[in-house]
Short mmCIF file of C-alpha atoms in Angstrom, two decimals:
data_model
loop_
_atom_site.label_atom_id
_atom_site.label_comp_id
_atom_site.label_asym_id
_atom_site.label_seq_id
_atom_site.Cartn_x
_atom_site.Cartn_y
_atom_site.Cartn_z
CA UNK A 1 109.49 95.15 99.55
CA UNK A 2 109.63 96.12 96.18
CA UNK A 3 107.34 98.85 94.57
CA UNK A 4 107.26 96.55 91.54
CA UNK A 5 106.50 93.41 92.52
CA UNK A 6 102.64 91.57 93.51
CA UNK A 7 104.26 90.57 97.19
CA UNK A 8 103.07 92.07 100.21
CA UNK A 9 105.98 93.74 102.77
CA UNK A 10 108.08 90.66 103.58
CA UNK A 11 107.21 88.89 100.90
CA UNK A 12 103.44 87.86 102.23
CA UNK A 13 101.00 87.72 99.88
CA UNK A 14 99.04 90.97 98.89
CA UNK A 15 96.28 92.63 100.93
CA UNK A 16 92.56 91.20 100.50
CA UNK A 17 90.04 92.82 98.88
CA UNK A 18 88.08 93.56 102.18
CA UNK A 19 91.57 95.62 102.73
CA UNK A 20 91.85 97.26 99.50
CA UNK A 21 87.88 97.81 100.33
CA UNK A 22 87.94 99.51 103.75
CA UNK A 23 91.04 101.67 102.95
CA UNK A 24 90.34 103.07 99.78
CA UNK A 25 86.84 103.61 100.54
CA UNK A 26 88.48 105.49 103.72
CA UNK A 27 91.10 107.25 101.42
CA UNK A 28 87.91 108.52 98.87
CA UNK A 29 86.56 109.71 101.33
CA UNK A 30 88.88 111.85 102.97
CA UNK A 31 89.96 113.19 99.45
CA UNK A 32 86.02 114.46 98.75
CA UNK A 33 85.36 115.99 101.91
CA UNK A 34 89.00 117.75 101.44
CA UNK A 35 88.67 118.62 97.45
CA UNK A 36 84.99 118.51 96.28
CA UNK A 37 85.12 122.35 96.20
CA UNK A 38 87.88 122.10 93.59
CA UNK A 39 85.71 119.99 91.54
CA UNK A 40 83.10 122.18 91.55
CA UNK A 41 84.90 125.16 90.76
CA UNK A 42 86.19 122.92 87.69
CA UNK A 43 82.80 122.28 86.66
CA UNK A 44 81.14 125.98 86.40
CA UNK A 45 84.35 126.95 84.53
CA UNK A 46 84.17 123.82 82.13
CA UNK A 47 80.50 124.68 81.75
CA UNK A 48 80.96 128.90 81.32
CA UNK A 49 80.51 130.02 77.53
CA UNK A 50 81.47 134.01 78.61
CA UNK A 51 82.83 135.08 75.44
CA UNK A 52 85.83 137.93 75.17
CA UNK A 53 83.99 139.32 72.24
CA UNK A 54 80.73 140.38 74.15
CA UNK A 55 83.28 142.27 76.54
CA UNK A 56 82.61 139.17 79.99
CA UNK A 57 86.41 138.29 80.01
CA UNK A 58 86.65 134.53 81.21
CA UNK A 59 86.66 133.77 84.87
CA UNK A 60 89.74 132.47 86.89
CA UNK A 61 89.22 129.66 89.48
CA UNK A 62 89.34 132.03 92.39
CA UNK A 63 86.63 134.40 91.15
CA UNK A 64 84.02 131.76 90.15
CA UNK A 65 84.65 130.10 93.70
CA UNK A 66 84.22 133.53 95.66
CA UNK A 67 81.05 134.40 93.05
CA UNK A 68 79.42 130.59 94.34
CA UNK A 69 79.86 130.83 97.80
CA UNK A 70 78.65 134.69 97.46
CA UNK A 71 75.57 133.96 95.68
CA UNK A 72 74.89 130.24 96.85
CA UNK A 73 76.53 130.29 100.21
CA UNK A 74 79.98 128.61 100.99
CA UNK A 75 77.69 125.01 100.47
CA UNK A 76 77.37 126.05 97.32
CA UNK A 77 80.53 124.57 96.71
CA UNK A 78 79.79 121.32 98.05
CA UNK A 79 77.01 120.56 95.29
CA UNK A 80 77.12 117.16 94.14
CA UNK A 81 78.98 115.98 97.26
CA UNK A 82 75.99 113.44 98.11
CA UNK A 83 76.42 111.90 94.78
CA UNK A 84 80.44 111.19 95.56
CA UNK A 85 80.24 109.68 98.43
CA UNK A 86 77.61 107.76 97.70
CA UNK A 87 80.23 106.42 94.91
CA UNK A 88 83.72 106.90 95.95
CA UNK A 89 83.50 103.95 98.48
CA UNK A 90 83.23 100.79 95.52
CA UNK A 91 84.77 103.68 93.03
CA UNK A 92 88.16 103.67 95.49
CA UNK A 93 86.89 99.50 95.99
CA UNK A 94 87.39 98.64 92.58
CA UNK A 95 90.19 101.06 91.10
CA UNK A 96 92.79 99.29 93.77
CA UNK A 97 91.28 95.88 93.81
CA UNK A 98 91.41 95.35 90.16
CA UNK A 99 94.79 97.17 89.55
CA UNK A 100 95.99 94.82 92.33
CA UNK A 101 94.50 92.09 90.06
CA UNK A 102 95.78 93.13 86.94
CA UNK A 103 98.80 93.54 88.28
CA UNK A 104 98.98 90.38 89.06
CA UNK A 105 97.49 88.79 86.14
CA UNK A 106 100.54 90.75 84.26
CA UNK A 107 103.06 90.16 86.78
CA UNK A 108 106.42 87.93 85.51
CA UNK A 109 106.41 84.43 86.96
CA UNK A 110 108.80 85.79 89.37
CA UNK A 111 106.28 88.09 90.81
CA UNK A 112 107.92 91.40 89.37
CA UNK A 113 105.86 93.84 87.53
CA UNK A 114 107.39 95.64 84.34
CA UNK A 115 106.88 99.60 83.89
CA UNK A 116 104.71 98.17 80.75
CA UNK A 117 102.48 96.33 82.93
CA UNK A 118 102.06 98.47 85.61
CA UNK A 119 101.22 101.29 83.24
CA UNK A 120 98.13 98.24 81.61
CA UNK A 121 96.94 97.60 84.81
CA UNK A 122 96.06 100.74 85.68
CA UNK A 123 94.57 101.62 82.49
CA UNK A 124 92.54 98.60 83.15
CA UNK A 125 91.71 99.64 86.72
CA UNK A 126 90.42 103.23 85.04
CA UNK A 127 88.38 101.74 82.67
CA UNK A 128 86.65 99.45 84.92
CA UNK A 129 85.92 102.18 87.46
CA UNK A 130 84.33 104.05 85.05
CA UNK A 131 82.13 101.78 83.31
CA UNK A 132 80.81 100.47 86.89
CA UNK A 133 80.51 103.75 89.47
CA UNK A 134 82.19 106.66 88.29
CA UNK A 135 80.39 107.41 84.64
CA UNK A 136 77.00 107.30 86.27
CA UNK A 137 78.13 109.01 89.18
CA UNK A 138 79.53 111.98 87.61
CA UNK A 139 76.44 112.70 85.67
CA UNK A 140 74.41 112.92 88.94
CA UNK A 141 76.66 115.18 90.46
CA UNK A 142 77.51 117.12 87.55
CA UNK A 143 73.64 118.29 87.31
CA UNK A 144 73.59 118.93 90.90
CA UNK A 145 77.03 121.32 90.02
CA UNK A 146 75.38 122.99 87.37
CA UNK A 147 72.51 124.02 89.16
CA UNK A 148 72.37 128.28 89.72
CA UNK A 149 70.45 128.23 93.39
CA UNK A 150 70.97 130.17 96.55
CA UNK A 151 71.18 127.20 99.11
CA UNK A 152 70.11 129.67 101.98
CA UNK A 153 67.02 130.78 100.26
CA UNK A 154 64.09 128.30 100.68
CA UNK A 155 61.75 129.94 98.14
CA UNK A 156 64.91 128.82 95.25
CA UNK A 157 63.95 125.19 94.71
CA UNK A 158 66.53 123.69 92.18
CA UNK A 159 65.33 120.92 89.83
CA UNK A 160 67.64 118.60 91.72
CA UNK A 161 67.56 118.47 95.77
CA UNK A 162 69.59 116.44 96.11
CA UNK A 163 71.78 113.51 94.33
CA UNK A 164 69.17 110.54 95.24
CA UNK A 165 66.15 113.09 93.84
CA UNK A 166 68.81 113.92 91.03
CA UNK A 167 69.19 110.22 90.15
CA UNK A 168 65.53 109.58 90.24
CA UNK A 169 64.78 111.90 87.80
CA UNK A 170 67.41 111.70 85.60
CA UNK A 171 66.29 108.12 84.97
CA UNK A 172 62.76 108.68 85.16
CA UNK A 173 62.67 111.31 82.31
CA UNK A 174 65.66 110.41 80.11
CA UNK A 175 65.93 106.29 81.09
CA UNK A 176 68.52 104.76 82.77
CA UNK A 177 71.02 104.69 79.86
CA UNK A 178 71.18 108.53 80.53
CA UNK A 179 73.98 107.84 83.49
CA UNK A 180 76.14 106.20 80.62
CA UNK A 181 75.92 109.26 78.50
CA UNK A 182 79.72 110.19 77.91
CA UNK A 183 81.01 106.90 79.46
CA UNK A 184 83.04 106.14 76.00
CA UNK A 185 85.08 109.32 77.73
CA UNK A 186 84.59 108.81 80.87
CA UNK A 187 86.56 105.66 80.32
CA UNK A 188 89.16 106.89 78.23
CA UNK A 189 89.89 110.04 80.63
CA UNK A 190 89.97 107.42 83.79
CA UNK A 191 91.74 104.58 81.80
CA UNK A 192 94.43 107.63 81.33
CA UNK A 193 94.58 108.74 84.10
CA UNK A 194 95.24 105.93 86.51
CA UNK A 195 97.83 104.89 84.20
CA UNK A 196 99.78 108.11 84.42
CA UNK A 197 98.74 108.03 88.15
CA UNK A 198 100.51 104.42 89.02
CA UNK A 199 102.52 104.27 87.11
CA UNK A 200 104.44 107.56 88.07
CA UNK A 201 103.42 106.62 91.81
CA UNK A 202 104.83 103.16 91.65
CA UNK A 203 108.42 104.44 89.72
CA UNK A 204 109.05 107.25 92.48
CA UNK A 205 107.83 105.14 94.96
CA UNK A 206 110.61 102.72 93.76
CA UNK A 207 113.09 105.35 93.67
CA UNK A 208 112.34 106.15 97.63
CA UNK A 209 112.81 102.70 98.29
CA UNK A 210 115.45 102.09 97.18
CA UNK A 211 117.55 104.92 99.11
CA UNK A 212 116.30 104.00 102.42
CA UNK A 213 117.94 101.94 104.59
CA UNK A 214 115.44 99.15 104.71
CA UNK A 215 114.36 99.30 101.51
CA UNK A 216 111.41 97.31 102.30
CA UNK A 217 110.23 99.40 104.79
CA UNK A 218 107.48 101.14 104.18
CA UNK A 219 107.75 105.31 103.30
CA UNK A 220 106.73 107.63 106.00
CA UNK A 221 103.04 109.42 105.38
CA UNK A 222 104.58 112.45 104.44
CA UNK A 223 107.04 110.78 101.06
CA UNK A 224 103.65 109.01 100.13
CA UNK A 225 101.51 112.39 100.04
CA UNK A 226 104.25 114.13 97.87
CA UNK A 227 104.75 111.51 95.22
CA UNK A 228 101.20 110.93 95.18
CA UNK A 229 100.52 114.66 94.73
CA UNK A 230 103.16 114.27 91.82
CA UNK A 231 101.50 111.21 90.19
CA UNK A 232 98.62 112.72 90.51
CA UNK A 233 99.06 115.92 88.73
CA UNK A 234 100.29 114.08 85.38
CA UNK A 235 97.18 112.82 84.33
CA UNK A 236 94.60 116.57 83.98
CA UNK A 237 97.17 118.27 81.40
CA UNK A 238 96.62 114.87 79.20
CA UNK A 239 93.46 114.62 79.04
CA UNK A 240 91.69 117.84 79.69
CA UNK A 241 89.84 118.30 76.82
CA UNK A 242 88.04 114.90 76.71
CA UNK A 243 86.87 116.12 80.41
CA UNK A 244 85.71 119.12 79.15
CA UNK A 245 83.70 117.79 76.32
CA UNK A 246 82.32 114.78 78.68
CA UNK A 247 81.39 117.46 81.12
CA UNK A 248 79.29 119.77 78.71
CA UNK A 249 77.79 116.08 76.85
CA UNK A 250 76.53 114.65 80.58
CA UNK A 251 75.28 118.23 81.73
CA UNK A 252 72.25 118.13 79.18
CA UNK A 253 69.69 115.35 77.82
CA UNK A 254 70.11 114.35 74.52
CA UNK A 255 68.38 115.33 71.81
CA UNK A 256 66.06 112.72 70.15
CA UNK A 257 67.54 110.66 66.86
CA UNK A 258 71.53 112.25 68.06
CA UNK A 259 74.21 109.51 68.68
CA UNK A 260 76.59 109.68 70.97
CA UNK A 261 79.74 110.49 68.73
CA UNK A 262 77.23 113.13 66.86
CA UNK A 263 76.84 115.25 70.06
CA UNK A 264 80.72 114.88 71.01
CA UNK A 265 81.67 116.14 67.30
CA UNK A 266 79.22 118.79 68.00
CA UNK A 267 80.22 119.79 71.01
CA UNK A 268 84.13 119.81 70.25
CA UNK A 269 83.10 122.25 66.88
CA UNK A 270 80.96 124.42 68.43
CA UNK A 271 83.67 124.91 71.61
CA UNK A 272 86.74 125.33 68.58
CA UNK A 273 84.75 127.58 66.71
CA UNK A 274 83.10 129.65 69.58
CA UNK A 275 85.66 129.84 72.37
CA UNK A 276 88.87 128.91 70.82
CA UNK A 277 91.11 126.56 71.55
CA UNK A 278 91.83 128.02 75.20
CA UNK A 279 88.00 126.06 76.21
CA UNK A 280 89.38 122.94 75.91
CA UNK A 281 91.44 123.28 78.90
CA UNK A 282 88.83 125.47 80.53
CA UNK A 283 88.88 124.29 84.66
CA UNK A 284 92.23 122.96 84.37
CA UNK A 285 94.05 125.04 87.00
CA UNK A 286 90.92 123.71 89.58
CA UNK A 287 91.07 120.28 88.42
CA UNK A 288 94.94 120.06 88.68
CA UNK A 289 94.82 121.20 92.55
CA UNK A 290 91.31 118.95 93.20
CA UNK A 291 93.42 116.02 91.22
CA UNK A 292 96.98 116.12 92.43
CA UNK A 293 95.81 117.10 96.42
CA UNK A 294 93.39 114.68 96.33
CA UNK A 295 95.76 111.83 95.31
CA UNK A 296 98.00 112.88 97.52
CA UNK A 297 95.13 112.70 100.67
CA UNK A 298 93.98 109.16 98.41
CA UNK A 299 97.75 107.44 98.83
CA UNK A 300 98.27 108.55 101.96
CA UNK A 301 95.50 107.33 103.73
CA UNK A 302 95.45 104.10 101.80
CA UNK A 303 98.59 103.17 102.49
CA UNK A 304 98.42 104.29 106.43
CA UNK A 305 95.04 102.23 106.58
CA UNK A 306 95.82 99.10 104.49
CA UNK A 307 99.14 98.51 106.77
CA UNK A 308 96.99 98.79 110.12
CA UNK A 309 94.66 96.30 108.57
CA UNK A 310 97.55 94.27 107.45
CA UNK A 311 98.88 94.14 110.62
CA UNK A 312 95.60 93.39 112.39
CA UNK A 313 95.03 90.39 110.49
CA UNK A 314 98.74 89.56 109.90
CA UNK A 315 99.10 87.16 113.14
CA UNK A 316 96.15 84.50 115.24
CA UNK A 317 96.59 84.33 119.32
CA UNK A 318 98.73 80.89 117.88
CA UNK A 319 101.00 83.24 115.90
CA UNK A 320 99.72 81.87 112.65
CA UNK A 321 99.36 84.34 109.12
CA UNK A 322 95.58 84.83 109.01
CA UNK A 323 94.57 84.78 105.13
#
């Protein structure tokens, strides 16, 4: 079947939501466990301020992973993983349910999707990802990342144990609207994202297709990995510096009487005139191989585990289609 069209393969209807449920939230989490070292890696370098003129040259991604897992132990790296998972299962739950949905909802009344639509419906799948899990999400973890603590040493208690404690606190000394600070850009850097990301999936997907033999047969694991890593890479060098700036906004509390676009305006001047234009793509070498790998894992693993679903459900002892 068709990468562009709402049918399922053979022209059943689409899988359920309790199958876009199970295997993204089994795709999310393979891709954390796998690539959570990545992101934190991206953060410290998104949140470092060295400065070439007081002689501290700027850190690669290597260094400032072998300087974590030096001084914080190799865990160190896995700061902030609580906080994913705790997320990633209705984060993966909702970005392929409601792209499946607004795919549909944009889908001709043939059942074919146009590059236009496909490229909508995932913006609308990134947007509503954000605004439910991943905004608050991402400020949990990125306070956890930020945190400077040995995690062998017991005598270094961090502010945060851990990302339920880190939640906890957040809201009870800066109120629960403080895990929607930055989700203006969290939305706009997921809404880009996972339009780059299917719609560059679902076009070389397509392309695979179509020189197969059967070309509605589904690809092998190993075609799905490499256009996902593909797809995947597009969005980071887009939209790096509005996750750079949302990064540095959701690390700190704001300051009383500041709005929202205040502390973004202040944040993007003080980063232009302080660092240079270099900062705003500070962390994007990390978050290109924790992005691209990790969609690659993310496809992969969705696609193996939605067609064993599929085909669990597909036929009763009477040989009758289960919906």
């Amino acid at each position: 079947m068709s990468a562009k069209t709402v049918q399922g393969p053979g022209g059943k209807k689409p899988a359920s939501a309790a199958t876009n449920l199970i295997a993204g939230g089994g795709a999310g989490m393979m891709e954390a466990l796998a690539c959570h070292p990545l992101d934190t890696i991206k953060v410290r370098m998104q949140l470092s301020r060295r400065q070439r003129s007081k002689g501290a040259g700027r850190r690669g991604f290597i260094k400032t992973g072998v300087e974590i897992a030096k001084k914080e132990t190799p865990l160190g790296l896995y700061k902030g993983l609580g906080a994913v998972l705790t997320g990633i299962v209705p984060k993966m739950a909702i970005r392929f349910t409601s792209y499946e949905w607004y795919k549909q909802m944009l889908a001709s009344k043939e059942g074919t999707v146009s590059g236009g639509a496909n490229f909508m419906a995932g913006l609308a799948a990134g947007v509503t990802e954000a605004v439910a899990v991943v905004c608050p999400m991402e400020v949990v973890k990125i306070r956890l990342q930020a945190q400077h603590h040995s995690m062998s040493d017991p005598l270094d208690v961090p502010k945060y144990r851990n990302a339920a404690h880190a939640c906890f606190t957040v809201v009870k000394e800066e109120g629960i609207s403080s895990l929607y600070r930055g989700v203006t850009l969290t939305a706009l850097r997921q809404g880009t994202n996972q339009a780059a990301n299917f719609t560059a999936y679902t076009e070389l997907k397509e392309i695979l297709q179509q020189r197969q033999d059967d070309p509605s047969a589904p690809l092998p694991s190993w075609k799905t990995s490499i256009i996902g890593l593909i797809s995947g890479a597009v969005g980071p060098f887009s939209n790096a510096p509005i996750d750079t700036i949302k990064t540095r906004l959701q690390r700190n509390p704001a300051e009383p009487g500041q709005t929202a676009l205040s502390r973004i305006t202040t944040i993007a001047t003080q980063m232009w005139k302080q660092e240079g234009i270099r900062a705003f793509w500070m962390g994007i070498t990390p978050r290109v191989m924790r992005v691209a790998p990790g969609q690659a894992v993310t496809f992969a693993v969705y696609e193996y585990l939605k067609g064993v679903l599929e085909k669990g459900r597909e036929m009763l002892p009477g040989n009758e289609y289960q919906e």
